[in-house]
């Protein structure tokens, strides 16, 4: 199982600092949506230049203009981009078309999708590399949220998936046992006093 570090900072400088500390212990460096909105596509280029050996994941959360948005992110250095699962099939198909042109990949983020297993099957059939079982920060704060639901949805989907939203040292073992290809950790790393140590601890917790 790969480890992905979601950097939800707001500047390229901060992202580069976080990436440098965590990179020895993670496989995928994710530029979070707030970072891309704040710093622009140049942040993707900067992170890829600094870490050419890592998979760079641009969390665009595209909802429309799938081919165009994916194309500009891939041109900037992204290896994977996200399209929302609630987007139309044509938007997802457009992003997949751009990915194939660049030899890159599309991940469909199922945040906010009610029936995640059903939509997961549909979008993988459209060409997505894998889906992200994702509970956002707002959802995690809601009463009644349980991390276990994400894992159950992943298992039920029957397709390649990642898990994002509450991954920590205490939960990453459950993520791996669910069959996830990727565990996505954000706050568990970037909020830690020692970013490198936190990333190393997560890596060590993967069997």
PDB file of C-alpha atoms in Angstrom:
ATOM      1  CA  UNK A   1       0.000   0.000   0.000  1.00  0.00           C
ATOM      2  CA  UNK A   2       1.328   3.416  -0.958  1.00  0.00           C
ATOM      3  CA  UNK A   3       1.397   6.386   1.408  1.00  0.00           C
ATOM      4  CA  UNK A   4       0.168   9.740   0.107  1.00  0.00           C
ATOM      5  CA  UNK A   5       0.831  13.056   1.859  1.00  0.00           C
ATOM      6  CA  UNK A   6      -1.889  15.665   1.296  1.00  0.00           C
ATOM      7  CA  UNK A   7      -0.398  19.120   1.742  1.00  0.00           C
ATOM      8  CA  UNK A   8      -3.234  21.506   2.545  1.00  0.00           C
ATOM      9  CA  UNK A   9      -1.078  24.556   2.975  1.00  0.00           C
ATOM     10  CA  UNK A  10      -1.518  27.829   1.080  1.00  0.00           C
ATOM     11  CA  UNK A  11       1.895  28.669  -0.357  1.00  0.00           C
ATOM     12  CA  UNK A  12       4.409  26.944  -2.598  1.00  0.00           C
ATOM     13  CA  UNK A  13       7.167  27.701  -0.099  1.00  0.00           C
ATOM     14  CA  UNK A  14       5.318  25.959   2.712  1.00  0.00           C
ATOM     15  CA  UNK A  15       4.510  23.001   0.458  1.00  0.00           C
ATOM     16  CA  UNK A  16       8.155  22.605  -0.537  1.00  0.00           C
ATOM     17  CA  UNK A  17       9.194  22.682   3.107  1.00  0.00           C
ATOM     18  CA  UNK A  18       6.624  20.044   4.045  1.00  0.00           C
ATOM     19  CA  UNK A  19       7.474  17.898   1.027  1.00  0.00           C
ATOM     20  CA  UNK A  20      11.186  17.968   1.796  1.00  0.00           C
ATOM     21  CA  UNK A  21      10.554  16.711   5.323  1.00  0.00           C
ATOM     22  CA  UNK A  22       8.078  13.984   4.377  1.00  0.00           C
ATOM     23  CA  UNK A  23       9.399  12.821   0.991  1.00  0.00           C
ATOM     24  CA  UNK A  24      11.765  10.101   2.290  1.00  0.00           C
ATOM     25  CA  UNK A  25       8.787   8.294   3.822  1.00  0.00           C
ATOM     26  CA  UNK A  26       5.944   8.778   1.308  1.00  0.00           C
ATOM     27  CA  UNK A  27       5.212   7.664  -2.250  1.00  0.00           C
ATOM     28  CA  UNK A  28       2.802  10.367  -3.413  1.00  0.00           C
ATOM     29  CA  UNK A  29       2.937  14.118  -2.795  1.00  0.00           C
ATOM     30  CA  UNK A  30      -0.492  15.707  -3.032  1.00  0.00           C
ATOM     31  CA  UNK A  31      -1.055  19.382  -3.636  1.00  0.00           C
ATOM     32  CA  UNK A  32      -4.343  20.013  -1.864  1.00  0.00           C
ATOM     33  CA  UNK A  33      -7.128  22.002  -3.474  1.00  0.00           C
ATOM     34  CA  UNK A  34      -6.573  25.088  -1.258  1.00  0.00           C
ATOM     35  CA  UNK A  35      -2.884  25.108  -2.234  1.00  0.00           C
ATOM     36  CA  UNK A  36      -3.592  24.976  -5.970  1.00  0.00           C
ATOM     37  CA  UNK A  37      -6.278  27.651  -5.672  1.00  0.00           C
ATOM     38  CA  UNK A  38      -3.943  29.878  -3.663  1.00  0.00           C
ATOM     39  CA  UNK A  39      -0.615  29.338  -5.417  1.00  0.00           C
ATOM     40  CA  UNK A  40      -1.681  28.225  -8.892  1.00  0.00           C
ATOM     41  CA  UNK A  41      -0.307  25.627 -11.275  1.00  0.00           C
ATOM     42  CA  UNK A  42       3.244  26.813 -10.636  1.00  0.00           C
ATOM     43  CA  UNK A  43       3.097  25.003  -7.295  1.00  0.00           C
ATOM     44  CA  UNK A  44       2.689  21.701  -9.145  1.00  0.00           C
ATOM     45  CA  UNK A  45       5.732  22.464 -11.274  1.00  0.00           C
ATOM     46  CA  UNK A  46       7.810  23.434  -8.239  1.00  0.00           C
ATOM     47  CA  UNK A  47       6.984  20.269  -6.285  1.00  0.00           C
ATOM     48  CA  UNK A  48       7.632  18.003  -9.285  1.00  0.00           C
ATOM     49  CA  UNK A  49      10.948  19.726  -9.972  1.00  0.00           C
ATOM     50  CA  UNK A  50      12.007  19.302  -6.350  1.00  0.00           C
ATOM     51  CA  UNK A  51      10.856  15.666  -6.203  1.00  0.00           C
ATOM     52  CA  UNK A  52      10.996  14.161  -9.710  1.00  0.00           C
ATOM     53  CA  UNK A  53      11.051  10.637  -8.266  1.00  0.00           C
ATOM     54  CA  UNK A  54       7.703  11.061  -6.494  1.00  0.00           C
ATOM     55  CA  UNK A  55       4.171  10.771  -7.879  1.00  0.00           C
ATOM     56  CA  UNK A  56       2.735  14.301  -7.833  1.00  0.00           C
ATOM     57  CA  UNK A  57      -1.012  14.385  -7.247  1.00  0.00           C
ATOM     58  CA  UNK A  58      -2.937  17.560  -8.112  1.00  0.00           C
ATOM     59  CA  UNK A  59      -6.219  17.639  -6.210  1.00  0.00           C
ATOM     60  CA  UNK A  60      -8.128  19.751  -8.710  1.00  0.00           C
ATOM     61  CA  UNK A  61     -11.579  18.393  -7.769  1.00  0.00           C
ATOM     62  CA  UNK A  62     -12.655  19.190 -11.313  1.00  0.00           C
ATOM     63  CA  UNK A  63     -16.411  19.487 -11.850  1.00  0.00           C
ATOM     64  CA  UNK A  64     -16.468  20.709 -15.463  1.00  0.00           C
ATOM     65  CA  UNK A  65     -14.073  21.151 -18.390  1.00  0.00           C
ATOM     66  CA  UNK A  66     -12.434  17.850 -17.519  1.00  0.00           C
ATOM     67  CA  UNK A  67     -10.109  17.577 -20.491  1.00  0.00           C
ATOM     68  CA  UNK A  68      -8.929  21.184 -20.275  1.00  0.00           C
ATOM     69  CA  UNK A  69      -8.277  21.228 -16.528  1.00  0.00           C
ATOM     70  CA  UNK A  70      -6.519  17.869 -16.561  1.00  0.00           C
ATOM     71  CA  UNK A  71      -4.424  18.883 -19.562  1.00  0.00           C
ATOM     72  CA  UNK A  72      -3.075  22.034 -17.944  1.00  0.00           C
ATOM     73  CA  UNK A  73      -2.272  20.205 -14.699  1.00  0.00           C
ATOM     74  CA  UNK A  74      -0.447  17.405 -16.520  1.00  0.00           C
ATOM     75  CA  UNK A  75       1.459  20.003 -18.545  1.00  0.00           C
ATOM     76  CA  UNK A  76       2.496  21.615 -15.257  1.00  0.00           C
ATOM     77  CA  UNK A  77       3.968  18.347 -13.984  1.00  0.00           C
ATOM     78  CA  UNK A  78       1.149  16.452 -12.291  1.00  0.00           C
ATOM     79  CA  UNK A  79       1.105  12.662 -12.542  1.00  0.00           C
ATOM     80  CA  UNK A  80      -2.433  12.263 -11.191  1.00  0.00           C
ATOM     81  CA  UNK A  81      -5.380  14.663 -11.081  1.00  0.00           C
ATOM     82  CA  UNK A  82      -8.767  14.416  -9.402  1.00  0.00           C
ATOM     83  CA  UNK A  83     -12.217  14.811 -10.890  1.00  0.00           C
ATOM     84  CA  UNK A  84     -15.277  14.782  -8.637  1.00  0.00           C
ATOM     85  CA  UNK A  85     -17.431  11.688  -8.745  1.00  0.00           C
ATOM     86  CA  UNK A  86     -20.497  13.911  -8.824  1.00  0.00           C
ATOM     87  CA  UNK A  87     -19.325  15.379 -12.144  1.00  0.00           C
ATOM     88  CA  UNK A  88     -20.928  14.196 -15.367  1.00  0.00           C
ATOM     89  CA  UNK A  89     -19.549  11.155 -17.157  1.00  0.00           C
ATOM     90  CA  UNK A  90     -18.407  13.346 -20.045  1.00  0.00           C
ATOM     91  CA  UNK A  91     -16.280  15.443 -17.663  1.00  0.00           C
ATOM     92  CA  UNK A  92     -14.575  12.340 -16.301  1.00  0.00           C
ATOM     93  CA  UNK A  93     -14.105  10.930 -19.795  1.00  0.00           C
ATOM     94  CA  UNK A  94     -12.537  14.215 -20.902  1.00  0.00           C
ATOM     95  CA  UNK A  95     -10.011  14.106 -18.072  1.00  0.00           C
ATOM     96  CA  UNK A  96      -9.194  10.493 -18.957  1.00  0.00           C
ATOM     97  CA  UNK A  97      -8.617  11.554 -22.580  1.00  0.00           C
ATOM     98  CA  UNK A  98      -6.083  14.153 -21.402  1.00  0.00           C
ATOM     99  CA  UNK A  99      -4.430  11.613 -19.111  1.00  0.00           C
ATOM    100  CA  UNK A 100      -3.937   9.163 -21.946  1.00  0.00           C
ATOM    101  CA  UNK A 101      -2.424  11.886 -24.112  1.00  0.00           C
ATOM    102  CA  UNK A 102       0.141  12.640 -21.404  1.00  0.00           C
ATOM    103  CA  UNK A 103       0.656   9.090 -20.164  1.00  0.00           C
ATOM    104  CA  UNK A 104      -0.732  10.090 -16.746  1.00  0.00           C
ATOM    105  CA  UNK A 105      -3.751   9.156 -14.618  1.00  0.00           C
ATOM    106  CA  UNK A 106      -7.116  10.273 -13.247  1.00  0.00           C
ATOM    107  CA  UNK A 107      -8.439   9.649  -9.748  1.00  0.00           C
ATOM    108  CA  UNK A 108     -12.140  10.189  -9.093  1.00  0.00           C
ATOM    109  CA  UNK A 109     -12.833  11.738  -5.691  1.00  0.00           C
ATOM    110  CA  UNK A 110     -16.095  10.439  -4.244  1.00  0.00           C
ATOM    111  CA  UNK A 111     -16.491  13.164  -1.628  1.00  0.00           C
ATOM    112  CA  UNK A 112     -20.175  13.960  -1.235  1.00  0.00           C
ATOM    113  CA  UNK A 113     -21.337  10.978  -3.321  1.00  0.00           C
ATOM    114  CA  UNK A 114     -24.101   9.091  -1.496  1.00  0.00           C
ATOM    115  CA  UNK A 115     -23.602   5.658  -3.068  1.00  0.00           C
ATOM    116  CA  UNK A 116     -19.830   5.487  -3.306  1.00  0.00           C
ATOM    117  CA  UNK A 117     -19.529   1.789  -4.293  1.00  0.00           C
ATOM    118  CA  UNK A 118     -21.934   2.153  -7.221  1.00  0.00           C
ATOM    119  CA  UNK A 119     -20.325   5.326  -8.560  1.00  0.00           C
ATOM    120  CA  UNK A 120     -16.865   3.816  -8.088  1.00  0.00           C
ATOM    121  CA  UNK A 121     -17.695   1.011 -10.495  1.00  0.00           C
ATOM    122  CA  UNK A 122     -19.063   3.472 -13.050  1.00  0.00           C
ATOM    123  CA  UNK A 123     -16.071   5.803 -13.073  1.00  0.00           C
ATOM    124  CA  UNK A 124     -13.482   3.043 -13.264  1.00  0.00           C
ATOM    125  CA  UNK A 125     -15.375   1.788 -16.316  1.00  0.00           C
ATOM    126  CA  UNK A 126     -14.908   5.310 -17.746  1.00  0.00           C
ATOM    127  CA  UNK A 127     -11.130   4.992 -17.363  1.00  0.00           C
ATOM    128  CA  UNK A 128     -10.281   6.285 -13.890  1.00  0.00           C
ATOM    129  CA  UNK A 129      -7.134   4.680 -12.458  1.00  0.00           C
ATOM    130  CA  UNK A 130      -8.732   4.423  -9.038  1.00  0.00           C
ATOM    131  CA  UNK A 131     -11.260   6.153  -6.813  1.00  0.00           C
ATOM    132  CA  UNK A 132     -10.799   8.023  -3.553  1.00  0.00           C
ATOM    133  CA  UNK A 133     -13.078   7.127  -0.667  1.00  0.00           C
ATOM    134  CA  UNK A 134     -12.974  10.589   0.859  1.00  0.00           C
ATOM    135  CA  UNK A 135     -14.554  12.298   3.818  1.00  0.00           C
ATOM    136  CA  UNK A 136     -13.688  15.993   3.826  1.00  0.00           C
ATOM    137  CA  UNK A 137     -12.836  18.093   6.851  1.00  0.00           C
ATOM    138  CA  UNK A 138     -16.400  19.353   7.165  1.00  0.00           C
ATOM    139  CA  UNK A 139     -17.873  15.856   7.005  1.00  0.00           C
ATOM    140  CA  UNK A 140     -15.392  14.550   9.556  1.00  0.00           C
ATOM    141  CA  UNK A 141     -16.611  17.227  11.962  1.00  0.00           C
ATOM    142  CA  UNK A 142     -20.259  16.237  11.566  1.00  0.00           C
ATOM    143  CA  UNK A 143     -22.025  14.271  14.251  1.00  0.00           C
ATOM    144  CA  UNK A 144     -22.265  10.608  13.400  1.00  0.00           C
ATOM    145  CA  UNK A 145     -19.276  10.443  11.041  1.00  0.00           C
ATOM    146  CA  UNK A 146     -17.400   7.155  11.262  1.00  0.00           C
ATOM    147  CA  UNK A 147     -14.161   6.332   9.489  1.00  0.00           C
ATOM    148  CA  UNK A 148     -15.273   2.711   9.177  1.00  0.00           C
ATOM    149  CA  UNK A 149     -17.910   3.724   6.606  1.00  0.00           C
ATOM    150  CA  UNK A 150     -15.188   4.764   4.166  1.00  0.00           C
ATOM    151  CA  UNK A 151     -13.460   1.417   4.515  1.00  0.00           C
ATOM    152  CA  UNK A 152     -16.713  -0.485   4.030  1.00  0.00           C
ATOM    153  CA  UNK A 153     -17.480   1.523   0.890  1.00  0.00           C
ATOM    154  CA  UNK A 154     -14.014   0.782  -0.456  1.00  0.00           C
ATOM    155  CA  UNK A 155     -14.344  -2.923   0.159  1.00  0.00           C
ATOM    156  CA  UNK A 156     -17.829  -2.984  -1.355  1.00  0.00           C
ATOM    157  CA  UNK A 157     -16.755  -1.156  -4.521  1.00  0.00           C
ATOM    158  CA  UNK A 158     -14.651  -4.004  -5.852  1.00  0.00           C
ATOM    159  CA  UNK A 159     -12.374  -1.536  -7.672  1.00  0.00           C
ATOM    160  CA  UNK A 160      -8.955  -0.005  -6.843  1.00  0.00           C
ATOM    161  CA  UNK A 161      -9.364   2.691  -4.192  1.00  0.00           C
ATOM    162  CA  UNK A 162      -7.604   5.047  -1.808  1.00  0.00           C
ATOM    163  CA  UNK A 163      -8.851   6.280   1.553  1.00  0.00           C
ATOM    164  CA  UNK A 164      -8.695   9.903   2.725  1.00  0.00           C
ATOM    165  CA  UNK A 165     -10.238  11.529   5.767  1.00  0.00           C
ATOM    166  CA  UNK A 166      -8.968  10.591   9.195  1.00  0.00           C
ATOM    167  CA  UNK A 167      -5.968   8.416   8.306  1.00  0.00           C
ATOM    168  CA  UNK A 168      -3.578   8.271  11.261  1.00  0.00           C
ATOM    169  CA  UNK A 169      -1.127   5.870  12.885  1.00  0.00           C
ATOM    170  CA  UNK A 170      -4.042   4.313  14.761  1.00  0.00           C
ATOM    171  CA  UNK A 171      -6.205   3.791  11.648  1.00  0.00           C
ATOM    172  CA  UNK A 172      -3.748   3.070   8.854  1.00  0.00           C
ATOM    173  CA  UNK A 173      -3.656  -0.640   9.672  1.00  0.00           C
ATOM    174  CA  UNK A 174      -7.414  -0.801   9.135  1.00  0.00           C
ATOM    175  CA  UNK A 175      -6.970   1.029   5.815  1.00  0.00           C
ATOM    176  CA  UNK A 176      -4.474  -1.562   4.649  1.00  0.00           C
ATOM    177  CA  UNK A 177      -6.666  -4.468   5.770  1.00  0.00           C
ATOM    178  CA  UNK A 178      -9.566  -3.007   3.794  1.00  0.00           C
ATOM    179  CA  UNK A 179      -7.582  -3.565   0.609  1.00  0.00           C
ATOM    180  CA  UNK A 180      -6.878   0.082  -0.205  1.00  0.00           C
ATOM    181  CA  UNK A 181      -4.085   0.758  -2.682  1.00  0.00           C
ATOM    182  CA  UNK A 182      -3.266   4.124  -1.118  1.00  0.00           C
ATOM    183  CA  UNK A 183      -3.638   5.659   2.342  1.00  0.00           C
ATOM    184  CA  UNK A 184      -3.904   9.458   2.223  1.00  0.00           C
ATOM    185  CA  UNK A 185      -2.703  11.325   5.302  1.00  0.00           C
ATOM    186  CA  UNK A 186      -2.888  15.084   5.700  1.00  0.00           C
ATOM    187  CA  UNK A 187      -3.267  16.602   9.138  1.00  0.00           C
ATOM    188  CA  UNK A 188      -1.662  13.587  10.790  1.00  0.00           C
ATOM    189  CA  UNK A 189       1.564  14.680   9.107  1.00  0.00           C
ATOM    190  CA  UNK A 190       1.410  18.442   8.562  1.00  0.00           C
ATOM    191  CA  UNK A 191       0.005  19.230  12.001  1.00  0.00           C
ATOM    192  CA  UNK A 192       2.697  17.207  13.765  1.00  0.00           C
ATOM    193  CA  UNK A 193       5.574  18.965  15.577  1.00  0.00           C
ATOM    194  CA  UNK A 194       8.011  16.909  13.468  1.00  0.00           C
ATOM    195  CA  UNK A 195       6.672  16.344   9.962  1.00  0.00           C
ATOM    196  CA  UNK A 196       9.374  13.871   8.991  1.00  0.00           C
ATOM    197  CA  UNK A 197       8.905  11.791  12.121  1.00  0.00           C
ATOM    198  CA  UNK A 198       5.132  11.724  11.644  1.00  0.00           C
ATOM    199  CA  UNK A 199       5.501  10.514   8.055  1.00  0.00           C
ATOM    200  CA  UNK A 200       8.024   7.896   9.171  1.00  0.00           C
ATOM    201  CA  UNK A 201       5.647   6.655  11.866  1.00  0.00           C
ATOM    202  CA  UNK A 202       2.871   6.202   9.313  1.00  0.00           C
ATOM    203  CA  UNK A 203       5.223   4.357   6.989  1.00  0.00           C
ATOM    204  CA  UNK A 204       6.303   2.086   9.846  1.00  0.00           C
ATOM    205  CA  UNK A 205       2.652   1.316  10.663  1.00  0.00           C
ATOM    206  CA  UNK A 206       2.121  -0.150   7.174  1.00  0.00           C
ATOM    207  CA  UNK A 207       2.733  -3.881   7.361  1.00  0.00           C
TER     208      UNK A 207
END
